[in-house]
Each structure stands twice: as C-alpha cells, then as structure tokens.
Amino acid sequence: MVSIVIVGTGNLARQWVDSIEGIEGYNLIGIIGRTDEALKHFEGKTALIKLDEEIPQADLCLLAVSDDAIHQVSLGLSGFRGIIAHCSGSVHIEEIARQGRRAVFYPLQSFTSGMSMRLSEVPICIEVENNADLEVLKQFAGKLSTRVEEINSEDRKYLHLAAVYANNFTNHLYSIAQEILKKKNLDPTLLEALIQHTAVKIKTMSAREAQTGPARRGDSKTMKTHMAMIDNEVYSEIYRLLSQSIQTVYHEEL
Amino acid sequence: MVSIVIVGTGNLARQWVDSIEGIEGYNLIGIIGRTDEALKHFEGKTALIKLDEEIPQADLCLLAVSDDAIHQVSLGLSGFRGIIAHCSGSVHIEEIARQGRRAVFYPLQSFTSGMSMRLSEVPICIEVENNADLEVLKQFAGKLSTRVEEINSEDRKYLHLAAVYANNFTNHLYSIAQEILKKKNLDPTLLEALIQHTAVKIKTMSAREAQTGPARRGDSKTMKTHMAMIDNEVYSEIYRLLSQSIQTVYHEEL
C-alpha cells in the first residue's frame, strides 16, 4: 500500500483527491491546508490537517500549491521522510527545500474549479532527484494516465510555455470570438463545431499544415475589412499581429 | 427531386459533392470548373462542365469559389433560372451579379484539403433575396446539418470575423506551441490532451469563465521568465500582447 499526503486545497488538490479515490493499492492519508475553511471541502474524504500541525509520514507528499508557495511550504516539511513532489510546470525541482527525495509530478492539463476530469490521456511529467524514487512515481502515474513521461526541469519549462500558447492564449481567442458574437446578438454556441474541429484536426496533421484563413491565403482585402470592423484596439492589434505572424510562416508559399 | 449544380473544384466543392451524395431527393447534375485538370477529381461522380460551356438548368447553383471570384463567376450565370447561392462568410449577398434569386449558403467550418467531414453539427447560415427560396434552402441545409440559421450579410461578416479568431488564430497558436516543443526535441503530441480539453470546456462554460494561466492570475514573474525564453521576436510580442489583453479583461478581479 502506497500512502500519500497532499498539501493544498485548490483545483489541483481536488483533482488529486478525486483521482486517487478508488485506485487500488494507494491510500490518501491526509490533506494539509492553511485554514479550516479551505479544508472543509474534503471533510469525510480523508484526515484534515492544518499547515502548522504535525504532518503524518507517508510514501509520497504531493505539493499542490501555487508556484510561489512551493519553496516556503517545503521548508515546513523538514521532518518528512517520503518523496516530496511538486506539481508545477514552471518551477525547478530544486525549489523544493528539503534535499534527498525531491521530485516533480506535473500533469500537463489546465484544471478548472469544480470540474474534476479523467486523467487517462493527460501526460504526467515526472522528474526525480533520487533514481530509486522513479519507479514509485511511474507506477503511480501509470494508474492515473496512459501517458507517463520523464522530463527534466529545463524541458518542463518549455512544455509549460508551449501550454500557455496552446491553452491560455487559445482560450482567450475563444473569448474574443464569443464577445464579437454577443455584441451582434449572435449566439456564441455557433462557434462550437468550428472550435472542436480545429482542435481535433491536430490529431491528424501538424498545426502548420492545418492553417487556413485570410492571412494564410494572403487575402489582404479581407484582413483590412476585418480590422476596420473591430472596435477594440487591443483585439484589433491581436488581429494584425497574428495575421503578420501567419504570413511570415507561409511567406515563401505566397 | 431537387437538382443542384456546383461551381468550383476546391475543398468546399469536394465537401459539397461528398455530402450531397446519398441524400434522398437531391440530385447533383453537374460540377463546373475552369479546367479539365481541376475537374478530373470528380470523374465518374457527376457531369463535368467547363466554365465556358453552357451551364445546365437546376433548382440550385452553389458557388463554391474563392471570395474574389464570386462576382465574376456569377456574371457568367445570366441564363441560369434557379437559386444562385455563394458559400462565403465575408461576401455580401449582393456581390452575386444576377438579381432575383440570389442567396447565401455558408457552412461555418474550415475545410481542409483531402478531408471531407460530417456536417451534422456545422451551422449552415442561410440568406435569401427571394423569400420563396428560403424553404428550399432550409430543407436542403436540414438534410446536411442539425443546425440551420438564417443570418443576414451584415451579421455573417461578424460571424466570419469571430471564426478567424476561433479557428485561424487558434490554429496558429497551436503551431507556435508545437514549434516550441520541436525546438527542444519534445514530442508535439504532448499537447494533444490539453488542446482537446481546452476546446471541449467551452461547451460547459463561457471562455471568459474558463480562462486560467499566468496572465489570468497576474503572475508577472512567470510571464517575465516565459518572455525571456522565447527567441522569436514575433512570438514574444504575441505572448506580451495576449497576456496584456487577458489582464485587461480580468483587471478588476486582480
């Protein structure tokens, strides 16, 4: 039986709690939070422990806290003898204070409040300080997902950067598109099929091959018309810059 | 039996041919292209007609040609007595030269070479000049998709603009993300689950609510680190501008 404690009470901590529940051979023995209020959500699921209380020993401690808190929180774990793994894309493994069994257990996904999800296709990116810990984390990750990857801190940083483009920025473009429709009293769900199709297409071809649209075709008349239609200066600048970037990529073909 | 002719031989024309095949009560009687070469793809499926030959009469003519060609091509259809519908998001219905039975039949989707798709969830946006033609187009659209919308030229222009953000620009962000990974010899498919999840999420909440990431949190340390990691000036500027735009939207919450 592998015993686990989780530090943190946010979206990711909730995801871990929901995911660990029901995996045979893994036992969540406690969740550690700053306040009773924050811990309330987990009542009845596992032991609730305040950050200033003594933390129980376990095979693995998952630090599901914000990037900025990782170092500080790990300072308080000096007596913990198991593996300590943070779950961040952008934080170096060495930010964990206690040396010896530091690790990273990073799920490449964006977790939203109130929405636990199946992790089966989510890459879980693992890094260890102590090679003997690798197998433990790999086996645990393998229970959660079919995609387990060993990735070091340097590469993980780039993976996280790429994820910001593919998720955060993409979502903001969805938001701009929905705003444009709402302003004209058009139903934002009109875009749903298009958005799904755009995402699904990258499973069969590279995004570079899949590119279409006025900028890809060098259709400057449509681009000009579009920019004149946008009354938000920042959104208009986004249109200009992204069109320019697309045209740079396909320059030689035009 | 509703008879149809198609002008055009590109991705959209191929999609129409594949979609019409097998719909009971609809008969594709010919496809009209500029050259024998362009028409070759359709051999054995329907009559092949050159643009300078006489165009057969039919109930409906779909103009699946580039935006710039719509007006010019429609000038050659002066003897056609059926409905003439162009299929463009951004072109006004009045760009069709022959008056009387002009129409628009615009599928809100991006069509890729060699990849016909099921249209069942794709909104088909209809506009007619002659109200008596509305029912014909609605019925035809209803055979192709569950989502049929009557949308005028002005609104359709905004729909197309929104689609550029939601599809073309989004795909370019995927492309940047994949490029970042390739440069570090990381597998671009690592992003697949994240990209699918980002797209699926908009079915359950607005993109505005779904936003996550460093800019959303106001995490300027991570944003700074990220921008220093990008060695492509345009991509770096895209990072800065999109982060700024996200921060403007959520300014009051930060």
Short mmCIF file of C-alpha atoms in Angstrom, two decimals:
data_model
loop_
_atom_site.label_atom_id
_atom_site.label_comp_id
_atom_site.label_asym_id
_atom_site.label_seq_id
_atom_site.Cartn_x
_atom_site.Cartn_y
_atom_site.Cartn_z
CA MET A 1 0.00 0.00 0.00
CA VAL A 2 1.44 3.38 -1.05
CA SER A 3 0.45 6.15 1.36
CA ILE A 4 0.00 9.71 0.13
CA VAL A 5 -0.49 13.13 1.70
CA ILE A 6 -1.48 16.21 -0.27
CA VAL A 7 -0.58 19.79 0.58
CA GLY A 8 -3.02 22.27 -0.92
CA THR A 9 -6.77 22.70 -1.22
CA GLY A 10 -7.25 24.25 -4.68
CA ASN A 11 -8.40 22.83 -8.03
CA LEU A 12 -5.39 20.58 -8.46
CA ALA A 13 -5.59 19.19 -4.92
CA ARG A 14 -9.26 18.40 -5.52
CA GLN A 15 -8.38 16.68 -8.77
CA TRP A 16 -5.76 14.53 -6.99
CA VAL A 17 -8.16 13.58 -4.23
CA ASP A 18 -10.84 12.56 -6.73
CA SER A 19 -8.34 10.68 -8.89
CA ILE A 20 -6.67 8.76 -6.06
CA GLU A 21 -10.01 7.66 -4.65
CA GLY A 22 -10.60 4.12 -5.81
CA ILE A 23 -7.12 3.30 -7.10
CA GLU A 24 -6.25 0.00 -5.53
CA GLY A 25 -3.02 -0.02 -3.54
CA TYR A 26 -3.00 3.75 -2.94
CA ASN A 27 -4.18 5.33 0.23
CA LEU A 28 -4.69 9.05 0.76
CA ILE A 29 -4.00 9.51 4.46
CA GLY A 30 -4.43 13.26 4.79
CA ILE A 31 -4.81 16.65 3.20
CA ILE A 32 -2.97 19.68 4.52
CA GLY A 33 -4.39 23.18 4.22
CA ARG A 34 -3.91 26.64 5.59
CA THR A 35 -7.32 27.06 7.23
CA ASP A 36 -10.32 25.03 8.41
CA GLU A 37 -12.34 26.90 5.83
CA ALA A 38 -10.10 25.72 2.98
CA LEU A 39 -10.12 22.15 4.27
CA LYS A 40 -13.88 21.96 4.67
CA HIS A 41 -14.37 20.74 1.09
CA PHE A 42 -12.53 17.49 1.92
CA GLU A 43 -14.49 16.61 5.04
CA GLY A 44 -15.27 12.90 5.24
CA LYS A 45 -12.80 12.01 2.49
CA THR A 46 -9.53 11.93 4.41
CA ALA A 47 -7.84 13.37 7.52
CA LEU A 48 -7.80 17.17 7.56
CA ILE A 49 -4.55 18.68 8.78
CA LYS A 50 -3.61 22.31 9.29
CA LEU A 51 -0.33 23.52 7.85
CA ASP A 52 1.01 24.35 11.32
CA GLU A 53 0.17 20.89 12.71
CA GLU A 54 2.45 17.87 12.52
CA ILE A 55 2.39 16.25 9.10
CA PRO A 56 1.99 12.45 9.07
CA GLN A 57 4.67 10.31 7.45
CA ALA A 58 3.75 8.84 4.05
CA ASP A 59 5.45 7.39 1.00
CA LEU A 60 4.63 10.45 -1.10
CA CYS A 61 3.72 14.07 -0.48
CA LEU A 62 2.16 15.95 -3.41
CA LEU A 63 2.63 19.72 -3.20
CA ALA A 64 -0.46 21.03 -4.98
CA VAL A 65 0.19 24.65 -4.03
CA SER A 66 0.81 27.78 -6.09
CA ASP A 67 4.23 28.17 -7.69
CA ASP A 68 5.24 30.91 -5.30
CA ALA A 69 4.37 28.83 -2.25
CA ILE A 70 6.34 25.69 -3.16
CA HIS A 71 9.62 26.72 -1.58
CA GLN A 72 8.06 28.15 1.56
CA VAL A 73 5.77 25.17 2.14
CA SER A 74 8.59 22.68 1.57
CA LEU A 75 10.62 24.38 4.31
CA GLY A 76 7.98 23.17 6.75
CA LEU A 77 8.38 19.57 5.61
CA SER A 78 11.88 19.04 7.03
CA GLY A 79 10.75 16.04 9.10
CA PHE A 80 9.01 14.28 6.20
CA ARG A 81 10.85 11.17 5.05
CA GLY A 82 8.92 10.21 1.88
CA ILE A 83 9.14 11.61 -1.63
CA ILE A 84 8.16 15.29 -1.91
CA ALA A 85 6.85 16.11 -5.38
CA HIS A 86 5.63 19.49 -6.56
CA CYS A 87 3.11 19.62 -9.42
CA SER A 88 4.13 22.75 -11.28
CA GLY A 89 5.13 23.17 -14.90
CA SER A 90 7.40 26.12 -14.43
CA VAL A 91 9.13 25.58 -11.06
CA HIS A 92 12.56 23.90 -10.89
CA ILE A 93 12.83 20.71 -8.86
CA GLU A 94 15.45 22.41 -6.69
CA GLU A 95 12.92 24.93 -5.41
CA ILE A 96 11.84 22.20 -3.03
CA ALA A 97 13.79 22.97 0.13
CA ARG A 98 14.44 19.58 1.62
CA GLN A 99 17.08 17.71 -0.31
CA GLY A 100 17.30 13.98 -0.93
CA ARG A 101 13.95 12.82 -2.30
CA ARG A 102 12.72 15.82 -4.24
CA ALA A 103 10.56 15.12 -7.27
CA VAL A 104 8.11 16.63 -9.77
CA PHE A 105 4.72 15.17 -10.67
CA TYR A 106 3.30 17.55 -13.26
CA PRO A 107 0.04 16.83 -15.08
CA LEU A 108 0.02 18.71 -18.40
CA GLN A 109 -3.52 19.96 -18.15
CA SER A 110 -5.50 23.00 -17.03
CA PHE A 111 -7.76 22.33 -14.06
CA THR A 112 -10.90 24.31 -13.56
CA SER A 113 -12.74 24.91 -10.35
CA GLY A 114 -15.47 22.39 -9.67
CA MET A 115 -14.63 20.19 -12.63
CA SER A 116 -12.67 17.02 -11.91
CA MET A 117 -11.76 15.11 -15.03
CA ARG A 118 -10.49 11.76 -16.25
CA LEU A 119 -6.73 12.00 -16.48
CA SER A 120 -6.30 8.93 -18.69
CA GLU A 121 -4.90 10.88 -21.66
CA VAL A 122 -3.20 13.65 -19.71
CA PRO A 123 0.60 13.39 -19.86
CA ILE A 124 2.06 13.13 -16.38
CA CYS A 125 5.59 14.51 -16.42
CA ILE A 126 7.91 13.06 -13.81
CA GLU A 127 11.32 14.13 -12.52
CA VAL A 128 13.21 12.68 -9.58
CA GLU A 129 16.30 13.61 -7.62
CA ASN A 130 16.79 10.08 -6.30
CA ASN A 131 16.65 7.45 -9.02
CA ALA A 132 15.22 4.88 -6.64
CA ASP A 133 12.05 7.01 -6.45
CA LEU A 134 11.43 6.94 -10.18
CA GLU A 135 9.66 3.58 -10.22
CA VAL A 136 7.28 4.57 -7.41
CA LEU A 137 6.18 7.70 -9.25
CA LYS A 138 5.99 5.97 -12.62
CA GLN A 139 3.74 3.28 -11.21
CA PHE A 140 1.50 5.82 -9.50
CA ALA A 141 1.31 7.97 -12.66
CA GLY A 142 0.53 4.83 -14.66
CA LYS A 143 -2.54 4.26 -12.52
CA LEU A 144 -3.80 7.74 -13.39
CA SER A 145 -2.84 8.08 -17.04
CA THR A 146 -1.73 6.10 -20.08
CA ARG A 147 0.87 8.75 -20.82
CA VAL A 148 3.77 8.99 -18.39
CA GLU A 149 6.88 10.94 -19.38
CA GLU A 150 10.22 11.55 -17.70
CA ILE A 151 11.01 15.21 -18.30
CA ASN A 152 13.65 17.36 -16.61
CA SER A 153 13.12 20.83 -15.17
CA GLU A 154 14.61 22.64 -18.16
CA ASP A 155 12.42 20.84 -20.73
CA ARG A 156 9.38 21.09 -18.49
CA LYS A 157 9.72 24.88 -18.50
CA TYR A 158 9.36 24.87 -22.30
CA LEU A 159 6.47 22.43 -22.12
CA HIS A 160 4.73 24.84 -19.78
CA LEU A 161 5.47 27.79 -22.06
CA ALA A 162 4.01 25.88 -25.02
CA ALA A 163 0.95 25.05 -22.91
CA VAL A 164 0.37 28.77 -22.28
CA TYR A 165 0.04 29.30 -26.05
CA ALA A 166 -2.00 26.13 -26.63
CA ASN A 167 -4.36 26.61 -23.71
CA ASN A 168 -4.38 30.06 -22.06
CA PHE A 169 -3.96 32.14 -25.22
CA THR A 170 -6.22 29.89 -27.28
CA ASN A 171 -8.94 30.22 -24.69
CA HIS A 172 -8.58 34.00 -24.77
CA LEU A 173 -9.12 33.93 -28.54
CA TYR A 174 -12.29 31.90 -27.97
CA SER A 175 -13.31 34.61 -25.53
CA ILE A 176 -12.72 37.41 -28.05
CA ALA A 177 -14.68 35.47 -30.69
CA GLN A 178 -17.59 34.95 -28.30
CA GLU A 179 -17.52 38.64 -27.38
CA ILE A 180 -17.72 39.66 -31.06
CA LEU A 181 -20.83 37.49 -31.48
CA LYS A 182 -22.51 38.67 -28.30
CA LYS A 183 -22.10 42.29 -29.36
CA LYS A 184 -24.10 41.50 -32.53
CA ASN A 185 -26.64 39.46 -30.54
CA LEU A 186 -25.45 36.30 -32.24
CA ASP A 187 -25.38 33.02 -30.33
CA PRO A 188 -21.79 32.23 -29.17
CA THR A 189 -22.50 28.50 -29.49
CA LEU A 190 -22.45 28.99 -33.27
CA LEU A 191 -18.67 28.62 -32.96
CA GLU A 192 -18.69 25.33 -31.08
CA ALA A 193 -18.41 22.96 -34.04
CA LEU A 194 -15.62 25.06 -35.55
CA ILE A 195 -13.66 25.15 -32.29
CA GLN A 196 -13.98 21.40 -31.75
CA HIS A 197 -12.96 20.66 -35.32
CA THR A 198 -9.92 22.94 -35.13
CA ALA A 199 -8.75 21.08 -32.03
CA VAL A 200 -9.46 17.61 -33.37
CA LYS A 201 -7.62 18.32 -36.61
CA ILE A 202 -4.22 18.45 -34.87
CA LYS A 203 -4.55 14.74 -34.18
CA THR A 204 -4.22 14.01 -37.89
CA MET A 205 -1.89 16.74 -39.17
CA SER A 206 0.52 19.35 -37.82
CA ALA A 207 -0.98 22.74 -37.00
CA ARG A 208 1.34 24.22 -39.58
CA GLU A 209 -0.26 22.10 -42.32
CA ALA A 210 -3.76 22.72 -40.99
CA GLN A 211 -3.57 26.52 -41.24
CA THR A 212 -6.30 28.20 -43.30
CA GLY A 213 -7.83 31.68 -43.48
CA PRO A 214 -7.25 35.14 -44.94
CA ALA A 215 -3.69 35.53 -43.60
CA ARG A 216 -2.70 32.08 -44.84
CA ARG A 217 -4.03 32.95 -48.30
CA GLY A 218 -2.52 36.43 -48.24
CA ASP A 219 -6.01 37.86 -48.72
CA SER A 220 -5.23 41.43 -47.69
CA LYS A 221 -8.65 42.78 -48.72
CA THR A 222 -10.48 40.60 -46.16
CA MET A 223 -7.87 41.33 -43.48
CA LYS A 224 -8.30 45.06 -43.99
CA THR A 225 -12.10 44.79 -43.84
CA HIS A 226 -11.88 42.72 -40.66
CA MET A 227 -9.57 45.13 -38.89
CA ALA A 228 -11.90 48.01 -39.69
CA MET A 229 -14.78 46.07 -38.09
CA ILE A 230 -13.09 45.62 -34.69
CA ASP A 231 -13.76 48.47 -32.29
CA ASN A 232 -11.48 47.19 -29.52
CA GLU A 233 -7.94 48.46 -30.02
CA VAL A 234 -6.20 45.54 -28.34
CA TYR A 235 -8.26 42.95 -30.25
CA SER A 236 -7.50 44.78 -33.47
CA GLU A 237 -3.78 44.72 -32.65
CA ILE A 238 -4.06 40.98 -31.91
CA TYR A 239 -5.64 40.51 -35.35
CA ARG A 240 -2.83 42.44 -37.00
CA LEU A 241 -0.02 40.71 -35.14
CA LEU A 242 -1.30 37.15 -35.53
CA SER A 243 -2.00 37.73 -39.23
CA GLN A 244 1.51 39.10 -39.64
CA SER A 245 2.93 36.07 -37.83
CA ILE A 246 0.97 33.64 -40.04
CA GLN A 247 2.11 35.48 -43.15
CA THR A 248 5.74 35.28 -42.00
CA VAL A 249 5.48 31.50 -41.60
CA TYR A 250 3.95 30.96 -45.06
CA HIS A 251 5.79 33.80 -46.75
CA GLU A 252 7.62 31.59 -49.19
CA GLU A 253 4.45 29.93 -50.40
CA LEU A 254 2.56 33.14 -51.11
CA MET B 1 -36.22 15.86 -56.81
CA VAL B 2 -34.10 18.97 -56.21
CA SER B 3 -31.37 19.35 -58.84
CA ILE B 4 -28.07 21.01 -57.98
CA VAL B 5 -25.04 22.24 -59.88
CA ILE B 6 -21.80 23.27 -58.19
CA VAL B 7 -19.33 25.84 -59.48
CA GLY B 8 -15.83 25.27 -58.11
CA THR B 9 -13.44 22.38 -57.64
CA GLY B 10 -11.65 23.16 -54.35
CA ASN B 11 -12.03 21.79 -50.81
CA LEU B 12 -15.53 23.18 -50.31
CA ALA B 13 -16.79 21.90 -53.66
CA ARG B 14 -15.45 18.45 -52.77
CA GLN B 15 -17.18 18.63 -49.42
CA TRP B 16 -20.50 19.50 -51.09
CA VAL B 17 -20.16 16.68 -53.60
CA ASP B 18 -19.41 14.15 -50.85
CA SER B 19 -22.22 15.47 -48.65
CA ILE B 20 -24.90 15.56 -51.34
CA GLU B 21 -24.10 12.01 -52.44
CA GLY B 22 -26.68 9.76 -50.88
CA ILE B 23 -29.18 12.39 -49.69
CA GLU B 24 -32.51 11.20 -50.95
CA GLY B 25 -34.39 13.66 -53.11
CA TYR B 26 -31.30 15.64 -54.12
CA ASN B 27 -29.51 15.15 -57.38
CA LEU B 28 -26.14 16.65 -58.28
CA ILE B 29 -26.36 17.08 -62.03
CA GLY B 30 -23.00 18.67 -62.75
CA ILE B 31 -19.85 20.34 -61.50
CA ILE B 32 -18.39 23.35 -63.24
CA GLY B 33 -14.65 24.06 -63.24
CA ARG B 34 -12.09 26.18 -65.02
CA THR B 35 -10.01 23.35 -66.48
CA ASP B 36 -10.16 19.62 -67.26
CA GLU B 37 -7.33 19.20 -64.77
CA ALA B 38 -9.37 20.74 -61.95
CA LEU B 39 -12.44 18.69 -62.86
CA LYS B 40 -10.58 15.38 -63.01
CA HIS B 41 -11.11 14.70 -59.30
CA PHE B 42 -14.88 14.43 -59.89
CA GLU B 43 -14.77 11.98 -62.78
CA GLY B 44 -17.48 9.34 -62.53
CA LYS B 45 -19.39 11.24 -59.84
CA THR B 46 -21.35 13.72 -61.93
CA ALA B 47 -21.24 15.58 -65.27
CA LEU B 48 -18.07 17.63 -65.72
CA ILE B 49 -18.65 21.04 -67.26
CA LYS B 50 -16.13 23.70 -68.22
CA LEU B 51 -16.81 27.27 -67.11
CA ASP B 52 -17.05 28.46 -70.72
CA GLU B 53 -19.57 25.78 -71.68
CA GLU B 54 -23.31 26.10 -71.30
CA ILE B 55 -24.43 25.55 -67.72
CA PRO B 56 -27.41 23.19 -67.29
CA GLN B 57 -30.56 24.47 -65.58
CA ALA B 58 -31.08 23.28 -62.00
CA ASP B 59 -33.02 24.26 -58.90
CA LEU B 60 -29.88 25.42 -57.12
CA CYS B 61 -26.39 26.51 -58.06
CA LEU B 62 -23.80 26.51 -55.26
CA LEU B 63 -20.90 28.89 -55.91
CA ALA B 64 -18.02 27.20 -54.11
CA VAL B 65 -15.38 29.55 -55.47
CA SER B 66 -12.96 31.98 -53.78
CA ASP B 67 -14.41 35.23 -52.43
CA ASP B 68 -12.77 37.28 -55.15
CA ALA B 69 -14.25 35.12 -57.92
CA ILE B 70 -17.90 35.20 -56.78
CA HIS B 71 -18.90 38.33 -58.66
CA GLN B 72 -17.04 37.44 -61.84
CA VAL B 73 -18.35 33.87 -61.97
CA SER B 74 -21.92 34.97 -61.29
CA LEU B 75 -21.75 37.29 -64.32
CA GLY B 76 -21.49 34.17 -66.45
CA LEU B 77 -24.68 32.71 -64.96
CA SER B 78 -27.08 35.21 -66.50
CA GLY B 79 -29.11 32.45 -68.17
CA PHE B 80 -29.47 30.36 -65.01
CA ARG B 81 -33.02 30.38 -63.64
CA GLY B 82 -32.60 28.59 -60.28
CA ILE B 83 -31.31 29.89 -56.95
CA ILE B 84 -27.68 31.04 -57.02
CA ALA B 85 -26.07 30.75 -53.59
CA HIS B 86 -22.50 31.66 -52.71
CA CYS B 87 -20.86 29.91 -49.74
CA SER B 88 -18.66 32.62 -48.29
CA GLY B 89 -18.62 34.09 -44.78
CA SER B 90 -17.42 37.52 -45.72
CA VAL B 91 -19.01 38.31 -49.09
CA HIS B 92 -22.27 40.27 -49.27
CA ILE B 93 -25.23 38.59 -50.97
CA GLU B 94 -25.33 41.48 -53.46
CA GLU B 95 -21.94 40.55 -54.86
CA ILE B 96 -23.79 37.93 -56.86
CA ALA B 97 -24.40 39.65 -60.18
CA ARG B 98 -27.67 38.20 -61.35
CA GLN B 99 -30.57 39.64 -59.39
CA GLY B 100 -33.79 37.91 -58.39
CA ARG B 101 -32.87 34.65 -56.70
CA ARG B 102 -29.56 35.41 -55.02
CA ALA B 103 -28.79 33.52 -51.82
CA VAL B 104 -26.05 32.55 -49.37
CA PHE B 105 -25.40 29.04 -48.13
CA TYR B 106 -22.45 29.38 -45.72
CA PRO B 107 -21.21 26.44 -43.65
CA LEU B 108 -19.41 27.79 -40.55
CA GLN B 109 -16.45 25.45 -40.73
CA SER B 110 -12.91 25.30 -42.04
CA PHE B 111 -12.43 22.72 -44.79
CA THR B 112 -9.09 21.08 -45.31
CA SER B 113 -7.78 19.52 -48.45
CA GLY B 114 -8.48 15.83 -48.73
CA MET B 115 -10.61 15.67 -45.60
CA SER B 116 -14.36 15.55 -46.08
CA MET B 117 -16.27 15.61 -42.82
CA ARG B 118 -19.69 15.02 -41.35
CA LEU B 119 -21.51 18.33 -41.34
CA SER B 120 -24.19 17.30 -38.86
CA GLU B 121 -23.12 19.82 -36.19
CA VAL B 122 -21.84 22.52 -38.53
CA PRO B 123 -24.10 25.60 -38.57
CA ILE B 124 -25.31 26.31 -42.07
CA CYS B 125 -26.08 30.01 -42.39
CA ILE B 126 -28.69 30.92 -44.95
CA GLU B 127 -29.71 34.19 -46.53
CA VAL B 128 -32.13 34.71 -49.41
CA GLU B 129 -33.14 37.57 -51.64
CA ASN B 130 -36.44 35.99 -52.61
CA ASN B 131 -38.42 34.75 -49.60
CA ALA B 132 -39.95 31.93 -51.62
CA ASP B 133 -36.47 30.39 -51.85
CA LEU B 134 -35.96 30.22 -48.10
CA GLU B 135 -37.82 26.96 -47.59
CA VAL B 136 -35.86 25.17 -50.35
CA LEU B 137 -32.54 26.13 -48.80
CA LYS B 138 -33.68 25.39 -45.26
CA GLN B 139 -34.80 21.92 -46.25
CA PHE B 140 -31.58 21.22 -48.08
CA ALA B 141 -29.47 22.52 -45.16
CA GLY B 142 -31.56 20.44 -42.79
CA LYS B 143 -30.51 17.30 -44.68
CA LEU B 144 -26.85 18.20 -44.11
CA SER B 145 -26.87 19.58 -40.58
CA THR B 146 -28.95 19.76 -37.43
CA ARG B 147 -28.09 23.44 -37.13
CA VAL B 148 -29.60 25.75 -39.73
CA GLU B 149 -29.58 29.51 -39.14
CA GLU B 150 -30.96 32.44 -41.05
CA ILE B 151 -28.29 35.13 -40.91
CA ASN B 152 -28.02 38.30 -42.97
CA SER B 153 -24.91 39.57 -44.74
CA GLU B 154 -24.02 42.10 -42.03
CA ASP B 155 -24.19 39.57 -39.17
CA ARG B 156 -22.46 36.91 -41.26
CA LYS B 157 -19.48 39.24 -41.66
CA TYR B 158 -19.07 39.33 -37.87
CA LEU B 159 -19.55 35.59 -37.63
CA HIS B 160 -16.73 35.17 -40.11
CA LEU B 161 -14.53 37.61 -38.20
CA ALA B 162 -15.17 35.67 -34.97
CA ALA B 163 -14.32 32.46 -36.81
CA VAL B 164 -10.94 33.88 -37.78
CA TYR B 165 -10.10 34.29 -34.08
CA ALA B 166 -11.62 30.94 -33.05
CA ASN B 167 -10.10 28.90 -35.87
CA ASN B 168 -7.28 30.57 -37.86
CA PHE B 169 -5.60 32.35 -34.98
CA THR B 170 -6.14 29.48 -32.56
CA ASN B 171 -4.54 27.10 -35.02
CA HIS B 172 -1.56 29.43 -35.34
CA LEU B 173 -1.11 29.35 -31.56
CA TYR B 174 -1.12 25.54 -31.73
CA SER B 175 1.55 25.86 -34.38
CA ILE B 176 3.73 28.13 -32.20
CA ALA B 177 3.31 25.72 -29.27
CA GLN B 178 4.32 22.75 -31.44
CA GLU B 179 7.32 24.69 -32.72
CA ILE B 180 8.49 25.45 -29.17
CA LEU B 181 8.39 21.73 -28.34
CA LYS B 182 10.11 20.61 -31.53
CA LYS B 183 12.98 23.01 -30.89
CA LYS B 184 13.59 21.24 -27.56
CA ASN B 185 13.14 17.80 -29.16
CA LEU B 186 9.94 17.30 -27.21
CA ASP B 187 7.04 15.40 -28.75
CA PRO B 188 4.37 17.85 -30.04
CA THR B 189 1.65 15.30 -29.28
CA LEU B 190 2.24 16.02 -25.58
CA LEU B 191 -0.12 18.97 -26.07
CA GLU B 192 -2.99 16.98 -27.58
CA ALA B 193 -4.96 16.28 -24.41
CA LEU B 194 -4.62 19.90 -23.30
CA ILE B 195 -5.79 21.25 -26.64
CA GLN B 196 -8.79 18.91 -26.78
CA HIS B 197 -9.75 19.74 -23.21
CA THR B 198 -9.50 23.50 -23.83
CA ALA B 199 -11.87 23.16 -26.77
CA VAL B 200 -14.32 20.84 -25.03
CA LYS B 201 -14.54 23.11 -21.99
CA ILE B 202 -16.36 25.85 -23.92
CA LYS B 203 -19.34 23.52 -24.20
CA THR B 204 -19.91 23.80 -20.46
CA MET B 205 -18.81 27.35 -19.61
CA SER B 206 -18.02 30.62 -21.38
CA ALA B 207 -14.40 31.10 -22.46
CA ARG B 208 -14.27 34.10 -20.18
CA GLU B 209 -15.02 31.92 -17.15
CA ALA B 210 -12.68 29.17 -18.34
CA GLN B 211 -9.58 31.38 -18.50
CA THR B 212 -6.57 30.19 -16.48
CA GLY B 213 -2.81 30.79 -16.59
CA PRO B 214 -0.14 33.28 -15.54
CA ALA B 215 -1.81 36.33 -17.11
CA ARG B 216 -5.17 35.46 -15.57
CA ARG B 217 -3.53 35.16 -12.14
CA GLY B 218 -1.42 38.28 -12.66
CA ASP B 219 1.71 36.16 -12.14
CA SER B 220 4.21 38.61 -13.57
CA LYS B 221 7.24 36.57 -12.51
CA THR B 222 6.25 33.61 -14.72
CA MET B 223 5.29 35.92 -17.60
CA LYS B 224 8.70 37.60 -17.44
CA THR B 225 10.51 34.24 -17.37
CA HIS B 226 8.46 33.00 -20.31
CA MET B 227 9.13 36.04 -22.45
CA ALA B 228 12.86 35.70 -21.82
CA MET B 229 12.70 32.08 -23.05
CA ILE B 230 11.21 32.91 -26.48
CA ASP B 231 13.83 33.61 -29.11
CA ASN B 232 11.36 34.54 -31.88
CA GLU B 233 10.54 38.25 -31.71
CA VAL B 234 7.04 37.97 -33.17
CA TYR B 235 6.10 35.06 -30.89
CA SER B 236 7.41 37.01 -27.93
CA GLU B 237 5.31 40.01 -28.94
CA ILE B 238 2.27 37.70 -29.27
CA TYR B 239 2.93 36.49 -25.72
CA ARG B 240 3.13 40.06 -24.43
CA LEU B 241 0.04 41.30 -26.27
CA LEU B 242 -2.23 38.35 -25.43
CA SER B 243 -1.15 38.47 -21.77
CA GLN B 244 -1.88 42.18 -21.71
CA SER B 245 -5.28 41.58 -23.27
CA ILE B 246 -6.14 38.87 -20.71
CA GLN B 247 -5.03 41.14 -17.87
CA THR B 248 -7.23 43.94 -19.20
CA VAL B 249 -10.28 41.67 -19.18
CA TYR B 250 -9.71 40.45 -15.62
CA HIS B 251 -8.20 43.70 -14.33
CA GLU B 252 -10.90 44.32 -11.79
CA GLU B 253 -10.54 40.89 -10.22
CA LEU B 254 -6.76 41.08 -9.76
#
